[in-house]
Amino acid sequence: MSEIPQERMNAKKEGTDIFRDTPVRYLGYANEVGESFRAQVPVNAVRFSYIVASGYVVADAIHKGKEASVKTWENDGQKSSQVRWAVLDTLLWQGLASVVIPGFTINRICALSAYVLRKNSQLPSTTRKWATTIIGLACIPFIIKPIDMSVDVLMENTVRRWYHIGPVMETVVHHDRND
């Protein structure tokens, strides 16, 4: 696999991005919290956590489309195309990095920990459920960066080959988080 281009790694954002640089970005992790609590809460609460995270993804995509629309473009056709790519890129990146992959990862971590605790401990059911929830919550900070970086590499080696993200778009769709 090729690496992420250096100019992409060095891209600097202009100003503060509410969806990437503020606590609002934690809404994208709602489904991981929901998955961690799956053993404790009704399934509809877990589904609601996915609605919150997906809402964050859609809001960020709309925001990136608006950011792209105020940039200077050669013509209206190029502007329209770049706005569409900004929205699509953000939907895809955030959908994978904030919802699909981490949700699946935490779900499997919790399922495995519940299985291991059930087979290898004499703990009461309630204690096992809370232990599973705590394990899931504790894993969230450790999975974020590897997933983000993996999605960047995946997209650079697949869909981003179909469209060019030049210097103007770098400041719009760049997903590097400084945390």
PDB file of C-alpha atoms in Angstrom:
ATOM      1  CA  MET A   1       0.000   0.000   0.000  1.00  0.00           C
ATOM      2  CA  SER A   2       1.232   3.465  -0.709  1.00  0.00           C
ATOM      3  CA  GLU A   3       1.493   6.044   2.002  1.00  0.00           C
ATOM      4  CA  ILE A   4      -0.484   9.239   2.318  1.00  0.00           C
ATOM      5  CA  PRO A   5       1.157  12.003   0.246  1.00  0.00           C
ATOM      6  CA  GLN A   6       3.372  14.306   2.321  1.00  0.00           C
ATOM      7  CA  GLU A   7       1.588  17.461   1.118  1.00  0.00           C
ATOM      8  CA  ARG A   8      -1.634  15.969   2.481  1.00  0.00           C
ATOM      9  CA  MET A   9       0.018  15.265   5.803  1.00  0.00           C
ATOM     10  CA  ASN A  10       1.290  18.844   5.961  1.00  0.00           C
ATOM     11  CA  ALA A  11      -2.028  20.488   5.080  1.00  0.00           C
ATOM     12  CA  LYS A  12      -3.103  23.124   7.558  1.00  0.00           C
ATOM     13  CA  LYS A  13      -6.698  23.961   8.330  1.00  0.00           C
ATOM     14  CA  GLU A  14      -7.825  27.550   8.093  1.00  0.00           C
ATOM     15  CA  GLY A  15      -9.409  28.403  11.448  1.00  0.00           C
ATOM     16  CA  THR A  16     -11.340  26.141  13.755  1.00  0.00           C
ATOM     17  CA  ASP A  17     -13.489  23.386  12.307  1.00  0.00           C
ATOM     18  CA  ILE A  18     -16.429  22.835  14.658  1.00  0.00           C
ATOM     19  CA  PHE A  19     -16.775  19.216  13.534  1.00  0.00           C
ATOM     20  CA  ARG A  20     -13.110  18.312  13.910  1.00  0.00           C
ATOM     21  CA  ASP A  21     -11.521  20.723  16.407  1.00  0.00           C
ATOM     22  CA  THR A  22     -14.163  21.063  19.139  1.00  0.00           C
ATOM     23  CA  PRO A  23     -15.986  18.710  21.501  1.00  0.00           C
ATOM     24  CA  VAL A  24     -18.767  18.439  18.883  1.00  0.00           C
ATOM     25  CA  ARG A  25     -16.625  15.764  17.213  1.00  0.00           C
ATOM     26  CA  TYR A  26     -17.333  13.432  20.124  1.00  0.00           C
ATOM     27  CA  LEU A  27     -20.870  13.045  18.779  1.00  0.00           C
ATOM     28  CA  GLY A  28     -19.257  10.886  16.104  1.00  0.00           C
ATOM     29  CA  TYR A  29     -18.328   8.426  18.843  1.00  0.00           C
ATOM     30  CA  ALA A  30     -21.881   8.052  20.178  1.00  0.00           C
ATOM     31  CA  ASN A  31     -22.297   4.658  18.529  1.00  0.00           C
ATOM     32  CA  GLU A  32     -19.154   3.302  20.207  1.00  0.00           C
ATOM     33  CA  VAL A  33     -20.618   4.310  23.566  1.00  0.00           C
ATOM     34  CA  GLY A  34     -23.907   2.717  22.525  1.00  0.00           C
ATOM     35  CA  GLU A  35     -22.130  -0.502  21.575  1.00  0.00           C
ATOM     36  CA  SER A  36     -20.284  -0.510  24.902  1.00  0.00           C
ATOM     37  CA  PHE A  37     -23.598  -0.272  26.746  1.00  0.00           C
ATOM     38  CA  ARG A  38     -25.382  -2.821  24.520  1.00  0.00           C
ATOM     39  CA  ALA A  39     -25.528  -5.366  27.368  1.00  0.00           C
ATOM     40  CA  GLN A  40     -27.032  -2.738  29.706  1.00  0.00           C
ATOM     41  CA  VAL A  41     -29.619  -0.896  27.645  1.00  0.00           C
ATOM     42  CA  PRO A  42     -32.490  -1.696  25.276  1.00  0.00           C
ATOM     43  CA  VAL A  43     -31.469  -2.213  21.645  1.00  0.00           C
ATOM     44  CA  ASN A  44     -33.311   0.987  20.678  1.00  0.00           C
ATOM     45  CA  ALA A  45     -30.870   2.989  22.813  1.00  0.00           C
ATOM     46  CA  VAL A  46     -28.002   1.486  20.813  1.00  0.00           C
ATOM     47  CA  ARG A  47     -29.828   2.300  17.578  1.00  0.00           C
ATOM     48  CA  PHE A  48     -30.320   5.880  18.786  1.00  0.00           C
ATOM     49  CA  SER A  49     -26.563   6.150  19.360  1.00  0.00           C
ATOM     50  CA  TYR A  50     -26.082   5.273  15.675  1.00  0.00           C
ATOM     51  CA  ILE A  51     -28.591   7.980  14.708  1.00  0.00           C
ATOM     52  CA  VAL A  52     -26.588  10.539  16.704  1.00  0.00           C
ATOM     53  CA  ALA A  53     -23.290   9.449  15.136  1.00  0.00           C
ATOM     54  CA  SER A  54     -24.795   9.358  11.641  1.00  0.00           C
ATOM     55  CA  GLY A  55     -26.289  12.815  12.170  1.00  0.00           C
ATOM     56  CA  TYR A  56     -22.816  14.052  13.025  1.00  0.00           C
ATOM     57  CA  VAL A  57     -21.458  12.520   9.807  1.00  0.00           C
ATOM     58  CA  VAL A  58     -24.154  14.141   7.654  1.00  0.00           C
ATOM     59  CA  ALA A  59     -23.750  17.523   9.387  1.00  0.00           C
ATOM     60  CA  ASP A  60     -19.979  17.424   8.827  1.00  0.00           C
ATOM     61  CA  ALA A  61     -20.471  16.520   5.150  1.00  0.00           C
ATOM     62  CA  ILE A  62     -22.864  19.441   4.666  1.00  0.00           C
ATOM     63  CA  HIS A  63     -20.393  21.717   6.431  1.00  0.00           C
ATOM     64  CA  LYS A  64     -17.539  20.567   4.174  1.00  0.00           C
ATOM     65  CA  GLY A  65     -19.727  21.155   1.116  1.00  0.00           C
ATOM     66  CA  LYS A  66     -20.405  24.698   2.287  1.00  0.00           C
ATOM     67  CA  GLU A  67     -16.697  25.246   2.924  1.00  0.00           C
ATOM     68  CA  ALA A  68     -15.886  24.050  -0.596  1.00  0.00           C
ATOM     69  CA  SER A  69     -18.580  26.294  -2.084  1.00  0.00           C
ATOM     70  CA  VAL A  70     -16.990  29.482  -0.699  1.00  0.00           C
ATOM     71  CA  LYS A  71     -13.546  28.683  -2.121  1.00  0.00           C
ATOM     72  CA  THR A  72     -12.393  30.366  -5.330  1.00  0.00           C
ATOM     73  CA  TRP A  73     -12.818  28.153  -8.393  1.00  0.00           C
ATOM     74  CA  GLU A  74     -12.064  28.679 -12.075  1.00  0.00           C
ATOM     75  CA  ASN A  75     -15.703  28.247 -13.086  1.00  0.00           C
ATOM     76  CA  ASP A  76     -19.097  27.119 -11.809  1.00  0.00           C
ATOM     77  CA  GLY A  77     -18.652  23.615 -13.209  1.00  0.00           C
ATOM     78  CA  GLN A  78     -15.449  23.092 -11.249  1.00  0.00           C
ATOM     79  CA  LYS A  79     -17.053  24.578  -8.134  1.00  0.00           C
ATOM     80  CA  SER A  80     -20.047  22.249  -8.411  1.00  0.00           C
ATOM     81  CA  SER A  81     -17.810  19.239  -8.935  1.00  0.00           C
ATOM     82  CA  GLN A  82     -15.551  20.090  -5.991  1.00  0.00           C
ATOM     83  CA  VAL A  83     -18.509  20.684  -3.670  1.00  0.00           C
ATOM     84  CA  ARG A  84     -19.907  17.252  -4.576  1.00  0.00           C
ATOM     85  CA  TRP A  85     -16.511  15.613  -4.001  1.00  0.00           C
ATOM     86  CA  ALA A  86     -16.100  17.372  -0.645  1.00  0.00           C
ATOM     87  CA  VAL A  87     -19.493  16.100   0.514  1.00  0.00           C
ATOM     88  CA  LEU A  88     -18.923  12.575  -0.832  1.00  0.00           C
ATOM     89  CA  ASP A  89     -15.387  12.365   0.559  1.00  0.00           C
ATOM     90  CA  THR A  90     -16.551  13.483   3.999  1.00  0.00           C
ATOM     91  CA  LEU A  91     -19.582  11.162   4.038  1.00  0.00           C
ATOM     92  CA  LEU A  92     -17.427   8.216   3.089  1.00  0.00           C
ATOM     93  CA  TRP A  93     -14.510   9.024   5.386  1.00  0.00           C
ATOM     94  CA  GLN A  94     -16.634   9.895   8.410  1.00  0.00           C
ATOM     95  CA  GLY A  95     -19.038   7.025   7.746  1.00  0.00           C
ATOM     96  CA  LEU A  96     -16.182   4.552   7.826  1.00  0.00           C
ATOM     97  CA  ALA A  97     -13.994   6.184  10.501  1.00  0.00           C
ATOM     98  CA  SER A  98     -16.718   7.382  12.876  1.00  0.00           C
ATOM     99  CA  VAL A  99     -19.571   4.904  12.483  1.00  0.00           C
ATOM    100  CA  VAL A 100     -19.014   1.628  10.626  1.00  0.00           C
ATOM    101  CA  ILE A 101     -15.519   0.473  11.601  1.00  0.00           C
ATOM    102  CA  PRO A 102     -15.442   1.654  15.238  1.00  0.00           C
ATOM    103  CA  GLY A 103     -19.008   0.451  15.865  1.00  0.00           C
ATOM    104  CA  PHE A 104     -18.125  -2.991  14.537  1.00  0.00           C
ATOM    105  CA  THR A 105     -14.833  -3.015  16.460  1.00  0.00           C
ATOM    106  CA  ILE A 106     -16.375  -2.130  19.832  1.00  0.00           C
ATOM    107  CA  ASN A 107     -19.255  -4.541  19.203  1.00  0.00           C
ATOM    108  CA  ARG A 108     -16.804  -7.399  18.636  1.00  0.00           C
ATOM    109  CA  ILE A 109     -14.596  -6.409  21.594  1.00  0.00           C
ATOM    110  CA  CYS A 110     -17.638  -6.406  23.869  1.00  0.00           C
ATOM    111  CA  ALA A 111     -18.955  -9.679  22.450  1.00  0.00           C
ATOM    112  CA  LEU A 112     -15.577 -11.348  22.953  1.00  0.00           C
ATOM    113  CA  SER A 113     -15.134  -9.989  26.475  1.00  0.00           C
ATOM    114  CA  ALA A 114     -18.676 -11.096  27.417  1.00  0.00           C
ATOM    115  CA  TYR A 115     -17.956 -14.573  26.032  1.00  0.00           C
ATOM    116  CA  VAL A 116     -14.633 -14.863  27.873  1.00  0.00           C
ATOM    117  CA  LEU A 117     -16.137 -13.641  31.141  1.00  0.00           C
ATOM    118  CA  ARG A 118     -19.105 -16.010  30.813  1.00  0.00           C
ATOM    119  CA  LYS A 119     -16.870 -19.033  30.107  1.00  0.00           C
ATOM    120  CA  ASN A 120     -14.008 -18.253  32.495  1.00  0.00           C
ATOM    121  CA  SER A 121     -15.432 -16.549  35.550  1.00  0.00           C
ATOM    122  CA  GLN A 122     -17.942 -17.140  38.291  1.00  0.00           C
ATOM    123  CA  LEU A 123     -18.927 -13.472  38.368  1.00  0.00           C
ATOM    124  CA  PRO A 124     -22.633 -12.677  38.581  1.00  0.00           C
ATOM    125  CA  SER A 125     -24.355 -11.716  35.328  1.00  0.00           C
ATOM    126  CA  THR A 126     -24.701  -8.052  36.320  1.00  0.00           C
ATOM    127  CA  THR A 127     -20.995  -7.791  37.136  1.00  0.00           C
ATOM    128  CA  ARG A 128     -20.069  -9.444  33.826  1.00  0.00           C
ATOM    129  CA  LYS A 129     -22.288  -6.984  31.929  1.00  0.00           C
ATOM    130  CA  TRP A 130     -20.680  -4.007  33.656  1.00  0.00           C
ATOM    131  CA  ALA A 131     -17.205  -5.415  33.062  1.00  0.00           C
ATOM    132  CA  THR A 132     -18.031  -5.793  29.357  1.00  0.00           C
ATOM    133  CA  THR A 133     -19.302  -2.199  29.236  1.00  0.00           C
ATOM    134  CA  ILE A 134     -16.180  -0.870  30.961  1.00  0.00           C
ATOM    135  CA  ILE A 135     -13.905  -2.840  28.619  1.00  0.00           C
ATOM    136  CA  GLY A 136     -15.752  -1.434  25.594  1.00  0.00           C
ATOM    137  CA  LEU A 137     -15.561   2.146  26.888  1.00  0.00           C
ATOM    138  CA  ALA A 138     -11.894   1.747  27.786  1.00  0.00           C
ATOM    139  CA  CYS A 139     -11.039   0.594  24.260  1.00  0.00           C
ATOM    140  CA  ILE A 140     -12.558   3.611  22.496  1.00  0.00           C
ATOM    141  CA  PRO A 141      -9.575   5.977  22.923  1.00  0.00           C
ATOM    142  CA  PHE A 142      -7.187   3.295  21.668  1.00  0.00           C
ATOM    143  CA  ILE A 143      -9.032   2.490  18.446  1.00  0.00           C
ATOM    144  CA  ILE A 144      -9.639   6.043  17.175  1.00  0.00           C
ATOM    145  CA  LYS A 145      -6.249   6.968  15.703  1.00  0.00           C
ATOM    146  CA  PRO A 146      -5.503   3.586  14.105  1.00  0.00           C
ATOM    147  CA  ILE A 147      -8.945   3.552  12.482  1.00  0.00           C
ATOM    148  CA  ASP A 148      -8.623   7.169  11.272  1.00  0.00           C
ATOM    149  CA  MET A 149      -5.195   6.471   9.774  1.00  0.00           C
ATOM    150  CA  SER A 150      -6.384   3.218   8.187  1.00  0.00           C
ATOM    151  CA  VAL A 151      -9.363   4.942   6.576  1.00  0.00           C
ATOM    152  CA  ASP A 152      -7.043   7.659   5.231  1.00  0.00           C
ATOM    153  CA  VAL A 153      -4.793   5.013   3.653  1.00  0.00           C
ATOM    154  CA  LEU A 154      -7.782   3.058   2.350  1.00  0.00           C
ATOM    155  CA  MET A 155      -9.302   6.127   0.706  1.00  0.00           C
ATOM    156  CA  GLU A 156      -5.979   7.333  -0.719  1.00  0.00           C
ATOM    157  CA  ASN A 157      -5.533   3.938  -2.359  1.00  0.00           C
ATOM    158  CA  THR A 158      -9.096   3.578  -3.648  1.00  0.00           C
ATOM    159  CA  VAL A 159     -11.710   6.296  -4.179  1.00  0.00           C
ATOM    160  CA  ARG A 160      -9.401   9.289  -3.957  1.00  0.00           C
ATOM    161  CA  ARG A 161      -7.587   7.967  -7.024  1.00  0.00           C
ATOM    162  CA  TRP A 162     -10.750   8.765  -9.014  1.00  0.00           C
ATOM    163  CA  TYR A 163     -10.737  12.439  -8.103  1.00  0.00           C
ATOM    164  CA  HIS A 164      -7.966  14.861  -7.344  1.00  0.00           C
ATOM    165  CA  ILE A 165      -7.815  16.695  -4.058  1.00  0.00           C
ATOM    166  CA  GLY A 166      -5.675  19.704  -4.827  1.00  0.00           C
ATOM    167  CA  PRO A 167      -4.336  22.360  -2.451  1.00  0.00           C
ATOM    168  CA  VAL A 168      -7.669  24.189  -2.238  1.00  0.00           C
ATOM    169  CA  MET A 169      -9.567  21.049  -1.230  1.00  0.00           C
ATOM    170  CA  GLU A 170      -6.867  19.935   1.214  1.00  0.00           C
ATOM    171  CA  THR A 171      -8.089  22.511   3.708  1.00  0.00           C
ATOM    172  CA  VAL A 172     -11.672  21.288   3.322  1.00  0.00           C
ATOM    173  CA  VAL A 173     -11.478  17.481   3.460  1.00  0.00           C
ATOM    174  CA  HIS A 174      -8.285  16.903   5.420  1.00  0.00           C
ATOM    175  CA  HIS A 175      -9.204  14.651   8.330  1.00  0.00           C
ATOM    176  CA  ASP A 176      -6.120  14.852  10.544  1.00  0.00           C
ATOM    177  CA  ARG A 177      -7.071  15.473  14.145  1.00  0.00           C
ATOM    178  CA  ASN A 178      -4.627  17.060  16.553  1.00  0.00           C
ATOM    179  CA  ASP A 179      -5.361  15.027  19.662  1.00  0.00           C
TER     180      ASP A 179
END
